[in-house]
Short mmCIF file of C-alpha atoms in Angstrom, two decimals:
data_model
loop_
_atom_site.label_atom_id
_atom_site.label_comp_id
_atom_site.label_asym_id
_atom_site.label_seq_id
_atom_site.Cartn_x
_atom_site.Cartn_y
_atom_site.Cartn_z
CA UNK A 43 13.46 3.37 -18.55
CA UNK A 44 12.41 6.41 -16.48
CA UNK A 45 8.71 6.91 -15.76
CA UNK A 46 6.88 9.46 -17.90
CA UNK A 47 5.95 12.88 -16.54
CA UNK A 48 2.46 13.20 -15.11
CA UNK A 49 0.06 15.95 -16.09
CA UNK A 50 -3.10 16.66 -14.16
CA UNK A 51 -6.15 15.27 -15.94
CA UNK A 52 -9.43 15.54 -14.07
CA UNK A 53 -12.10 13.03 -14.96
CA UNK A 54 -15.10 15.32 -14.80
CA UNK A 55 -17.31 12.79 -16.59
CA UNK A 56 -16.73 10.43 -13.69
CA UNK A 57 -17.79 13.12 -11.24
CA UNK A 58 -21.04 13.81 -13.03
CA UNK A 59 -22.01 10.14 -13.18
CA UNK A 60 -21.35 9.63 -9.51
CA UNK A 61 -23.46 12.63 -8.53
CA UNK A 62 -26.36 11.43 -10.67
CA UNK A 63 -26.33 8.04 -8.98
CA UNK A 64 -26.33 9.32 -5.40
CA UNK A 65 -28.95 8.00 -3.03
CA UNK A 66 -28.53 4.35 -3.99
CA UNK A 67 -26.87 1.88 -1.65
CA UNK A 68 -24.47 0.98 -4.44
CA UNK A 69 -23.17 3.64 -6.84
CA UNK A 70 -21.72 2.21 -10.05
CA UNK A 71 -19.88 3.79 -12.94
CA UNK A 72 -18.86 1.53 -15.83
CA UNK A 73 -16.65 2.82 -18.63
CA UNK A 74 -15.51 0.05 -20.99
CA UNK A 75 -13.71 -2.49 -18.74
CA UNK A 76 -13.22 -0.04 -15.89
CA UNK A 77 -15.55 1.16 -13.13
CA UNK A 78 -15.77 2.86 -9.76
CA UNK A 79 -18.28 1.93 -7.04
CA UNK A 80 -19.06 2.99 -3.51
CA UNK A 81 -20.92 0.55 -1.30
CA UNK A 82 -22.38 0.55 2.21
CA UNK A 83 -22.00 -2.93 3.76
CA UNK A 84 -24.48 -1.92 6.50
CA UNK A 85 -22.64 -4.01 9.07
CA UNK A 86 -21.13 -1.47 11.42
CA UNK A 87 -20.42 2.18 12.00
CA UNK A 88 -16.86 1.78 10.70
CA UNK A 89 -16.26 -0.52 7.74
CA UNK A 90 -12.62 -0.93 6.71
CA UNK A 91 -11.65 -3.04 3.71
CA UNK A 92 -8.60 -5.27 3.65
CA UNK A 93 -7.28 -7.66 1.03
CA UNK A 94 -8.61 -8.47 -2.44
CA UNK A 95 -8.73 -11.99 -3.90
CA UNK A 96 -9.94 -12.89 -7.39
CA UNK A 97 -11.31 -16.34 -8.15
CA UNK A 98 -13.49 -17.67 -10.99
CA UNK A 99 -14.25 -14.23 -12.38
CA UNK A 100 -15.33 -12.70 -9.06
CA UNK A 101 -13.64 -10.43 -6.51
CA UNK A 102 -13.61 -11.18 -2.79
CA UNK A 103 -12.86 -8.39 -0.32
CA UNK A 104 -12.27 -8.72 3.41
CA UNK A 105 -14.00 -6.29 5.75
CA UNK A 106 -13.15 -5.27 9.28
CA UNK A 107 -16.06 -3.73 11.13
CA UNK A 108 -14.93 -1.96 14.32
CA UNK A 109 -15.31 -1.85 17.46
CA UNK A 110 -13.80 -5.29 17.94
CA UNK A 111 -16.36 -6.82 20.30
CA UNK A 112 -18.35 -9.88 19.31
CA UNK A 113 -21.15 -9.86 18.24
CA UNK A 114 -21.65 -6.08 18.08
CA UNK A 115 -19.39 -5.75 15.05
CA UNK A 116 -17.61 -8.51 13.22
CA UNK A 117 -15.26 -9.07 10.35
CA UNK A 118 -16.77 -10.23 7.08
CA UNK A 119 -16.09 -11.28 3.50
CA UNK A 120 -17.82 -9.64 0.52
CA UNK A 121 -18.16 -10.93 -3.02
CA UNK A 122 -18.43 -8.69 -6.11
CA UNK A 123 -18.85 -9.63 -9.75
CA UNK A 124 -16.24 -8.67 -12.34
CA UNK A 125 -18.49 -5.71 -13.26
CA UNK A 126 -18.65 -4.45 -9.68
CA UNK A 127 -22.06 -5.78 -8.63
CA UNK A 128 -22.28 -6.82 -4.98
CA UNK A 129 -23.31 -10.47 -4.65
CA UNK A 130 -23.11 -11.23 -0.93
CA UNK A 131 -21.65 -10.27 2.43
CA UNK A 132 -21.09 -12.94 5.08
CA UNK A 133 -19.96 -12.32 8.64
CA UNK A 134 -17.05 -14.36 9.93
CA UNK A 135 -18.10 -17.03 12.41
CA UNK A 136 -16.54 -16.91 15.86
CA UNK A 137 -16.52 -19.56 18.61
CA UNK A 138 -19.03 -18.98 21.40
CA UNK A 139 -16.19 -18.43 23.88
CA UNK A 140 -14.74 -15.46 21.98
CA UNK A 141 -15.14 -12.05 23.59
CA UNK A 142 -13.42 -9.97 20.95
CA UNK A 143 -11.17 -10.12 17.92
CA UNK A 144 -8.38 -8.10 16.36
CA UNK A 145 -8.11 -6.25 13.08
CA UNK A 146 -6.30 -8.88 11.02
CA UNK A 147 -8.31 -9.57 7.90
CA UNK A 148 -6.24 -11.69 5.53
CA UNK A 149 -7.80 -13.57 2.62
CA UNK A 150 -6.34 -16.54 0.77
CA UNK A 151 -7.82 -18.39 -2.23
CA UNK A 152 -7.98 -22.14 -1.87
CA UNK A 153 -7.34 -24.56 -4.69
CA UNK A 154 -10.86 -25.99 -4.27
CA UNK A 155 -12.53 -22.59 -5.07
CA UNK A 156 -12.91 -21.80 -1.38
CA UNK A 157 -11.72 -18.66 0.44
CA UNK A 158 -9.78 -18.80 3.70
CA UNK A 159 -10.25 -15.85 6.06
CA UNK A 160 -7.71 -15.23 8.81
CA UNK A 161 -8.65 -13.31 11.95
CA UNK A 162 -8.35 -14.07 15.67
CA UNK A 163 -10.48 -15.00 18.64
CA UNK A 164 -9.74 -13.49 22.03
CA UNK A 165 -11.07 -14.18 25.50
CA UNK A 166 -10.26 -12.47 28.76
CA UNK A 167 -9.19 -15.60 30.62
CA UNK A 168 -7.47 -17.75 27.97
CA UNK A 169 -4.66 -17.12 25.47
CA UNK A 170 -5.50 -15.56 22.13
CA UNK A 171 -6.24 -17.97 19.31
CA UNK A 172 -5.88 -17.65 15.57
CA UNK A 173 -9.24 -18.01 13.85
CA UNK A 174 -9.73 -19.43 10.35
CA UNK A 175 -13.03 -19.37 8.47
CA UNK A 176 -13.45 -21.30 5.24
CA UNK A 177 -15.94 -19.60 2.91
CA UNK A 178 -17.63 -21.30 -0.02
CA UNK A 179 -18.21 -19.38 -3.29
CA UNK A 180 -21.93 -19.06 -2.44
CA UNK A 181 -21.15 -17.20 0.80
CA UNK A 182 -21.78 -20.03 3.20
CA UNK A 183 -19.12 -20.99 5.76
CA UNK A 184 -17.77 -24.54 5.52
CA UNK A 185 -16.11 -24.39 8.95
CA UNK A 186 -14.44 -22.18 11.52
CA UNK A 187 -11.51 -23.39 13.56
CA UNK A 188 -9.07 -21.88 16.02
CA UNK A 189 -5.45 -22.82 16.62
CA UNK A 190 -3.18 -21.93 19.52
CA UNK A 191 0.29 -22.63 20.82
CA UNK A 192 0.71 -26.17 22.10
CA UNK A 193 2.45 -24.97 25.25
CA UNK A 194 -0.42 -22.66 26.15
CA UNK A 195 1.58 -19.50 25.44
CA UNK A 196 -0.06 -16.28 24.36
CA UNK A 197 -0.26 -15.32 20.70
CA UNK A 198 -0.16 -11.65 19.80
CA UNK A 199 -2.42 -11.24 16.86
CA UNK A 200 -1.15 -8.04 15.26
CA UNK A 201 0.04 -10.09 12.30
CA UNK A 202 -0.63 -9.88 8.58
CA UNK A 203 0.86 -13.11 7.35
CA UNK A 204 -0.60 -16.15 5.67
CA UNK A 205 0.33 -18.09 2.55
CA UNK A 206 -0.63 -21.22 0.67
CA UNK A 207 2.23 -23.60 0.02
CA UNK A 208 2.80 -25.72 -3.11
CA UNK A 209 1.36 -28.77 -1.31
CA UNK A 210 -1.83 -26.87 -0.35
CA UNK A 211 -0.69 -26.44 3.22
CA UNK A 212 -1.72 -23.19 4.85
CA UNK A 213 1.06 -21.24 6.61
CA UNK A 214 0.15 -18.74 9.32
CA UNK A 215 2.41 -16.30 11.10
CA UNK A 216 1.96 -14.81 14.57
CA UNK A 217 3.96 -13.08 17.30
CA UNK A 218 4.29 -15.07 20.51
CA UNK A 219 5.02 -14.21 24.14
CA UNK A 220 7.60 -12.97 24.96
CA UNK A 221 7.66 -10.36 22.24
CA UNK A 222 11.02 -11.54 20.92
CA UNK A 223 9.47 -14.76 19.59
CA UNK A 224 7.48 -15.61 16.50
CA UNK A 225 5.38 -18.66 15.72
CA UNK A 226 4.70 -20.39 12.42
CA UNK A 227 1.65 -22.64 12.10
CA UNK A 228 1.14 -25.17 9.32
CA UNK A 229 -2.54 -25.92 8.73
CA UNK A 230 -4.10 -28.16 6.09
CA UNK A 231 -7.13 -27.12 4.02
CA UNK A 232 -9.43 -28.86 6.52
CA UNK A 233 -8.21 -26.57 9.29
CA UNK A 234 -6.07 -29.16 11.10
CA UNK A 235 -2.90 -27.85 12.75
CA UNK A 236 -0.20 -30.16 11.36
CA UNK A 237 2.79 -28.56 13.09
CA UNK A 238 3.97 -25.35 14.66
CA UNK A 239 7.36 -23.87 15.39
CA UNK A 240 8.25 -21.10 17.81
CA UNK A 241 11.62 -19.36 17.77
CA UNK A 242 13.41 -16.10 18.57
CA UNK A 243 14.45 -14.42 15.31
CA UNK A 244 17.36 -12.07 14.81
CA UNK A 245 16.55 -8.58 16.10
CA UNK A 246 18.24 -5.79 18.03
CA UNK A 247 15.10 -5.29 20.12
CA UNK A 248 11.67 -6.84 20.59
CA UNK A 249 9.55 -7.66 17.55
CA UNK A 250 6.89 -5.16 16.56
CA UNK A 251 4.85 -6.54 13.66
CA UNK A 252 5.16 -9.56 11.41
CA UNK A 253 4.14 -8.21 8.05
CA UNK A 254 4.17 -10.97 5.49
CA UNK A 255 4.93 -14.65 4.88
CA UNK A 256 5.71 -16.37 1.57
CA UNK A 257 6.08 -20.09 0.87
CA UNK A 258 8.39 -20.81 -2.07
CA UNK A 259 7.85 -23.67 -4.56
CA UNK A 260 10.47 -25.72 -2.66
CA UNK A 261 8.45 -25.09 0.57
CA UNK A 262 11.04 -22.69 2.05
CA UNK A 263 9.32 -20.09 4.22
CA UNK A 264 10.14 -16.36 4.11
CA UNK A 265 8.97 -13.84 6.72
CA UNK A 266 9.24 -10.04 6.84
CA UNK A 267 9.27 -8.33 10.24
CA UNK A 268 10.76 -5.36 12.11
CA UNK A 269 11.74 -4.31 15.61
CA UNK A 270 9.73 -2.07 17.92
CA UNK A 271 12.03 0.96 18.02
CA UNK A 272 10.11 3.76 16.36
CA UNK A 273 13.05 5.93 15.42
CA UNK A 274 15.94 6.03 13.00
CA UNK A 275 17.11 2.76 14.61
CA UNK A 276 14.15 0.79 13.26
CA UNK A 277 15.46 -2.35 11.58
CA UNK A 278 13.56 -4.46 9.07
CA UNK A 279 14.40 -8.08 8.35
CA UNK A 280 13.55 -10.98 6.09
CA UNK A 281 14.20 -14.46 7.47
CA UNK A 282 14.40 -17.63 5.40
CA UNK A 283 13.22 -20.81 7.15
CA UNK A 284 13.26 -24.42 6.07
CA UNK A 285 9.93 -26.22 5.32
CA UNK A 286 9.47 -26.86 9.07
CA UNK A 287 10.00 -23.27 10.19
CA UNK A 288 13.62 -23.46 11.35
CA UNK A 289 15.54 -20.23 10.55
CA UNK A 290 18.32 -20.63 7.97
CA UNK A 291 19.37 -17.11 6.98
CA UNK A 292 18.52 -13.48 7.68
CA UNK A 293 18.45 -10.41 5.47
CA UNK A 294 18.86 -7.05 7.22
CA UNK A 295 17.91 -4.17 4.96
CA UNK A 296 21.08 -2.02 4.53
CA UNK A 297 20.29 1.24 6.31
CA UNK A 298 23.32 3.15 7.62
CA UNK A 299 21.49 6.43 8.17
CA UNK A 300 17.79 5.80 7.59
CA UNK A 301 15.16 3.22 8.49
CA UNK A 302 12.68 1.20 6.47
CA UNK A 303 9.43 -0.40 7.55
CA UNK A 304 8.60 -3.69 5.83
CA UNK A 305 5.31 -3.88 3.96
CA UNK A 306 4.99 -7.02 1.84
CA UNK A 307 6.70 -10.04 0.32
CA UNK A 308 5.82 -11.83 -2.92
CA UNK A 309 7.23 -14.75 -4.89
CA UNK A 310 8.20 -13.91 -8.47
CA UNK A 311 7.78 -16.34 -11.42
CA UNK A 312 11.50 -15.98 -12.16
CA UNK A 313 12.29 -17.82 -8.92
CA UNK A 314 13.21 -14.83 -6.78
CA UNK A 315 11.63 -12.90 -3.93
CA UNK A 316 10.20 -9.37 -4.21
CA UNK A 317 10.37 -7.27 -1.04
CA UNK A 318 8.49 -4.02 -0.44
CA UNK A 319 9.44 -1.59 2.34
CA UNK A 320 8.94 2.09 3.11
CA UNK A 321 11.76 4.51 3.86
CA UNK A 322 10.59 6.53 6.81
CA UNK A 323 13.20 8.46 8.74
CA UNK A 324 15.39 10.95 6.85
CA UNK A 325 19.12 10.79 6.37
CA UNK A 326 19.45 14.53 5.78
CA UNK A 327 21.64 13.91 2.75
CA UNK A 328 19.50 15.91 0.31
CA UNK A 329 17.57 14.63 -2.68
CA UNK A 330 14.87 12.11 -1.85
CA UNK A 331 16.36 10.97 1.45
CA UNK A 332 14.67 13.52 3.70
CA UNK A 333 11.29 12.65 2.22
CA UNK A 334 11.15 8.88 2.36
CA UNK A 335 9.83 6.70 -0.42
CA UNK A 336 8.67 3.26 -1.49
CA UNK A 337 11.52 0.76 -1.80
CA UNK A 338 11.14 -2.32 -4.02
CA UNK A 339 13.85 -4.97 -4.02
CA UNK A 340 14.39 -8.31 -5.70
CA UNK A 341 16.21 -10.88 -3.59
CA UNK A 342 17.51 -14.31 -4.53
CA UNK A 343 16.17 -17.36 -2.67
CA UNK A 344 19.29 -17.03 -0.48
CA UNK A 345 18.42 -13.37 0.28
CA UNK A 346 21.11 -11.74 -1.82
CA UNK A 347 20.12 -8.46 -3.49
CA UNK A 348 19.63 -8.50 -7.26
CA UNK A 349 18.29 -4.96 -7.59
CA UNK A 350 16.72 -2.25 -5.48
CA UNK A 351 14.72 0.83 -6.44
CA UNK A 352 13.61 3.69 -4.20
CA UNK A 353 10.58 5.42 -5.71
CA UNK A 354 9.62 8.86 -4.43
CA UNK A 355 7.38 11.62 -5.74
CA UNK A 356 7.49 15.14 -4.29
CA UNK A 357 4.86 17.01 -6.28
CA UNK A 358 1.99 18.41 -4.23
CA UNK A 359 -0.76 17.60 -3.55
CA UNK A 360 -0.10 13.90 -4.17
CA UNK A 361 3.54 13.47 -3.19
CA UNK A 362 4.94 10.22 -1.85
CA UNK A 363 6.65 11.14 1.43
CA UNK A 364 8.00 9.38 4.50
CA UNK A 365 4.65 9.94 6.23
CA UNK A 366 2.92 7.80 3.58
CA UNK A 367 2.66 4.03 3.81
CA UNK A 368 3.87 1.39 1.35
CA UNK A 369 1.16 -1.23 1.11
CA UNK A 370 1.18 -4.14 -1.25
CA UNK A 371 2.87 -6.10 -4.03
CA UNK A 372 1.05 -7.88 -6.83
CA UNK A 373 2.83 -9.97 -9.48
CA UNK A 374 1.33 -10.39 -12.96
CA UNK A 375 1.67 -13.69 -14.85
CA UNK A 376 4.19 -12.05 -17.21
CA UNK A 377 6.32 -10.96 -14.24
CA UNK A 378 5.37 -7.27 -14.03
CA UNK A 379 5.47 -6.03 -10.44
CA UNK A 380 2.75 -3.71 -9.12
CA UNK A 381 3.67 -1.85 -5.92
CA UNK A 382 1.30 0.47 -4.08
CA UNK A 383 1.65 3.15 -1.41
CA UNK A 384 -1.08 5.23 0.19
CA UNK A 385 -1.64 8.54 1.96
CA UNK A 386 -5.29 8.62 3.00
CA UNK A 387 -7.17 10.08 0.02
CA UNK A 388 -4.63 9.11 -2.64
CA UNK A 389 -2.57 6.13 -3.79
CA UNK A 390 0.58 5.70 -5.85
CA UNK A 391 0.79 2.74 -8.23
CA UNK A 392 4.23 1.89 -9.62
CA UNK A 393 4.78 -0.83 -12.21
CA UNK A 394 8.25 -2.44 -12.40
CA UNK A 395 9.72 -4.83 -14.92
CA UNK A 396 11.32 -8.02 -13.53
CA UNK A 397 14.67 -6.30 -14.15
CA UNK A 398 13.81 -3.38 -11.88
CA UNK A 399 12.92 -0.72 -14.46
CA UNK A 400 9.96 1.56 -13.75
CA UNK A 401 7.52 0.98 -16.63
CA UNK A 402 4.93 3.53 -15.45
CA UNK A 403 3.48 5.11 -12.36
CA UNK A 404 0.05 6.51 -11.63
CA UNK A 405 -1.58 8.65 -8.97
CA UNK A 406 -5.13 7.81 -7.86
CA UNK A 407 -7.08 10.26 -5.74
CA UNK A 408 -10.52 10.90 -4.30
CA UNK A 409 -11.16 14.60 -3.81
CA UNK A 410 -14.01 16.54 -2.23
CA UNK A 411 -17.21 14.72 -1.32
CA UNK A 412 -17.48 11.83 -3.75
CA UNK A 413 -20.65 11.04 -1.80
CA UNK A 414 -22.24 13.90 0.21
CA UNK A 415 -20.93 13.90 3.77
CA UNK A 416 -18.13 11.41 3.14
CA UNK A 417 -15.23 13.82 3.33
CA UNK A 418 -12.39 11.54 4.53
CA UNK A 419 -11.00 8.70 2.45
CA UNK A 420 -8.42 5.96 2.84
CA UNK A 421 -7.00 3.82 0.04
CA UNK A 422 -5.83 0.37 1.11
CA UNK A 423 -4.47 -1.94 -1.57
CA UNK A 424 -4.30 -2.70 -5.30
CA UNK A 425 -3.86 -5.96 -7.23
CA UNK A 426 -3.59 -7.16 -10.81
CA UNK A 427 -6.75 -8.80 -12.16
CA UNK A 428 -6.99 -11.74 -14.56
CA UNK A 429 -8.06 -9.51 -17.47
CA UNK A 430 -4.82 -7.51 -17.16
CA UNK A 431 -6.42 -4.65 -15.25
CA UNK A 432 -6.00 -3.45 -11.68
CA UNK A 433 -8.44 -3.40 -8.77
CA UNK A 434 -7.90 -0.93 -5.89
CA UNK A 435 -9.97 -0.55 -2.74
CA UNK A 436 -10.44 1.66 0.30
CA UNK A 437 -13.08 3.30 2.47
CA UNK A 438 -14.56 6.75 3.06
CA UNK A 439 -16.30 8.20 6.07
CA UNK A 440 -17.90 11.33 7.46
CA UNK A 441 -20.85 12.74 9.39
CA UNK A 442 -24.21 12.11 7.79
CA UNK A 443 -27.42 13.23 9.53
CA UNK A 444 -25.42 14.04 12.67
CA UNK A 445 -23.99 10.49 12.84
CA UNK A 446 -20.70 8.89 11.80
CA UNK A 447 -21.00 6.69 8.70
CA UNK A 448 -18.60 4.89 6.40
CA UNK A 449 -18.63 3.20 3.01
CA UNK A 450 -16.14 1.17 1.05
CA UNK A 451 -15.08 1.82 -2.54
CA UNK A 452 -13.67 -0.32 -5.33
CA UNK A 453 -11.88 1.13 -8.36
CA UNK A 454 -11.36 -1.10 -11.42
CA UNK A 455 -8.62 0.34 -13.66
CA UNK A 456 -7.02 -0.65 -16.94
CA UNK A 457 -3.57 -2.18 -17.32
CA UNK A 458 -1.77 1.14 -16.76
CA UNK A 459 -3.86 2.37 -13.82
CA UNK A 460 -6.39 4.50 -15.73
CA UNK A 461 -10.12 4.76 -15.13
CA UNK A 462 -10.46 6.32 -18.57
CA UNK A 463 -8.03 5.45 -21.40
CA UNK A 464 -4.94 7.61 -21.81
CA UNK A 465 -5.05 9.26 -18.40
CA UNK A 466 -2.07 10.83 -16.66
CA UNK A 467 -3.77 10.93 -13.28
CA UNK A 468 -6.99 9.33 -12.11
CA UNK A 469 -8.67 11.89 -9.87
CA UNK A 470 -12.27 11.33 -8.83
CA UNK A 471 -13.83 14.42 -7.34
CA UNK A 472 -17.04 16.38 -7.05
CA UNK A 473 -17.67 19.44 -9.17
CA UNK A 474 -14.65 21.17 -7.62
CA UNK A 475 -11.44 20.44 -9.52
CA UNK A 476 -8.46 19.42 -7.40
CA UNK A 477 -5.55 21.77 -8.03
CA UNK A 478 -2.01 21.97 -6.77
CA UNK A 479 -1.50 24.37 -3.88
CA UNK A 480 1.60 25.74 -5.58
CA UNK A 481 0.17 26.40 -9.06
CA UNK A 482 -0.05 30.16 -8.51
CA UNK A 483 3.30 30.44 -6.71
CA UNK A 484 5.68 29.97 -9.59
CA UNK A 485 6.01 29.32 -13.27
CA UNK A 486 8.48 26.95 -14.92
CA UNK A 487 8.98 27.30 -18.65
CA UNK A 488 9.60 25.84 -21.04
CA UNK A 489 8.79 22.35 -19.76
CA UNK A 490 10.05 20.18 -21.45
CA UNK A 491 13.25 22.21 -21.66
CA UNK A 492 16.19 21.88 -24.05
CA UNK A 493 18.79 24.60 -23.39
CA UNK A 494 17.45 26.60 -20.46
CA UNK A 495 14.47 26.71 -18.12
CA UNK A 496 13.24 29.93 -16.51
CA UNK A 497 11.73 29.93 -13.04
CA UNK A 498 9.65 32.89 -11.88
CA UNK A 499 8.15 33.32 -8.40
CA UNK A 500 5.05 35.29 -7.44
CA UNK A 501 5.66 37.83 -4.64
CA UNK A 502 2.02 37.37 -3.50
CA UNK A 503 2.42 33.66 -2.79
CA UNK A 504 3.08 32.96 0.94
CA UNK A 505 5.18 29.89 0.11
CA UNK A 506 7.39 31.82 -2.32
CA UNK A 507 8.24 34.39 0.35
CA UNK A 508 10.25 31.76 2.20
CA UNK A 509 12.15 30.48 -0.82
CA UNK A 510 15.86 31.32 -0.92
CA UNK A 511 17.24 28.76 -3.38
CA UNK A 512 16.36 26.58 -6.36
CA UNK A 513 17.62 23.00 -6.57
CA UNK A 514 17.46 20.35 -9.27
CA UNK A 515 17.67 16.62 -8.53
CA UNK A 516 17.77 13.67 -10.87
CA UNK A 517 15.61 10.55 -10.49
CA UNK A 518 18.16 8.98 -8.13
CA UNK A 519 18.00 11.91 -5.74
CA UNK A 520 21.38 13.35 -6.74
CA UNK A 521 21.70 17.13 -6.64
CA UNK A 522 22.69 18.31 -10.14
CA UNK A 523 22.11 22.07 -9.80
CA UNK A 524 21.70 24.64 -7.01
CA UNK A 525 21.21 28.39 -7.34
CA UNK A 526 20.68 30.88 -4.48
CA UNK A 527 17.99 33.48 -5.22
CA UNK A 528 19.54 36.28 -3.15
CA UNK A 529 16.33 38.27 -3.18
CA UNK A 530 15.57 37.70 -6.86
CA UNK A 531 12.20 36.33 -8.03
CA UNK A 532 13.57 34.89 -11.26
CA UNK A 533 16.34 32.46 -12.15
CA UNK A 534 17.48 30.76 -15.38
CA UNK A 535 18.80 27.20 -15.16
CA UNK A 536 21.03 25.89 -17.97
CA UNK A 537 20.02 22.40 -19.09
CA UNK A 538 22.25 21.91 -22.15
CA UNK A 539 24.72 19.68 -20.31
CA UNK A 540 22.05 17.58 -18.58
CA UNK A 541 21.14 14.16 -19.98
CA UNK A 542 17.61 13.95 -21.32
CA UNK A 543 15.15 12.66 -18.75
CA UNK A 544 12.94 13.51 -15.80
CA UNK A 545 14.18 15.75 -12.97
CA UNK A 546 12.73 17.21 -9.79
CA UNK A 547 12.86 20.99 -9.56
CA UNK A 548 12.56 22.20 -5.98
CA UNK A 549 12.51 25.60 -4.27
CA UNK A 550 12.89 26.07 -0.56
CA UNK A 551 14.89 27.37 2.35
CA UNK A 552 17.55 25.13 3.83
CA UNK A 553 16.38 21.52 3.74
CA UNK A 554 12.69 22.40 3.79
CA UNK A 555 11.06 22.16 0.37
CA UNK A 556 8.35 24.76 -0.18
CA UNK A 557 7.64 24.06 -3.85
CA UNK A 558 8.28 21.05 -6.08
CA UNK A 559 7.63 20.26 -9.72
CA UNK A 560 8.76 17.79 -12.35
CA UNK A 561 11.00 19.06 -15.11
CA UNK A 562 11.52 17.15 -18.32
CA UNK A 563 14.76 17.75 -20.23
CA UNK A 564 14.53 16.77 -23.89
CA UNK A 565 16.69 17.01 -26.95
#
């Protein structure tokens, strides 16, 4: 079923509450089972949040505190209650020989109520090592251990992969030297390296990043990665390995005239694999292709495609374009798939059924100065929570008292991505309402339309001056109508023959879109 149209709904009550609570270290808004908090970890100048893990009614969030040198700034794990209260922050523990660390900050819940934290330890005269910290629920660290390649080779630690297997074995993924090799480490819950395998995967160039690893119930290992050509020739892959890390089969994302970047892998309760990637470079074919999008696919255990869906959203100011980043997958117990993509101050949440239908989508945004001085914001990830809601995170930063400062934020939403019930958008702002840059440029009425829709352009709008045609695309990016303006500021589009549904109405010159808006055709 197609996603519903989105109307702008500003949550001004949220804004007022946040302003009232300013000046505290933790700012909390609670509305029924939803809330929004900002929090200063007070660890470093730059505090960047990573993954979210829920366990025993609490939320654990990983934190990367730049500038990468131990002990000036370190990575950490934070614990919050289900109502958003901060309970503790504990710095990761590094071996005395470590000079620095990288920005990997993966979390993994253990089956004994512990939390595993994946980072790395680096020295100037020895190969990089993967670092694991085991955190207890009270914030204490049970142990920290490092693992390295048995042959003494160097491990590149720009990885994002770890997974817990069905037999409680911990799988870790890293890129090895040379850069055409990857390494899989199998570690038990006591931190012992049981085995490791190093191999050269299929690629048409060197490996760039290893994005995700999944261990299936039969202990098969799946890895998403891509090559290091940053152009339309970028190739993204999924490799299936046996339980000892030997490659069995490869999946190359079909991309004749575009390129995808892998983002995440997840195992679905129906016994298949869910793969998230981001379409980046345009094909120039019209429709959504020139603008990228978030691609969600379901693959069989043998890496055959069951379904694929390219989600894109072109409406300013919160469009989902090729310059955005697909982030994360989260699978609910009933099989619903939550996919997220970000673009600094806003995030797209898209909920899919196991059959590949879009059930709903939502736009989250932070506008203006949610806290005074914190002008820039970055969303990071979003996950389902055990109560059926969603938890999203990110960080904000700016200049406060002539110095750079940053805070993190957590946003607890309901089951359809709303901070307040019945929302169409969740926009948190200050007293200034966020509006579309194109609102005064044109009018589209009626919307929803039945027989005809009339489009009128304002001659005073700078964007409208460049418009020479109006185009209408369906949800699959197919062009269904095009009309040249030829100097006119008004055009009527017949909609009688169009199937009922959601369309994208665009105005521009050539392939460059100047204005975009959703159009609903009803009957």
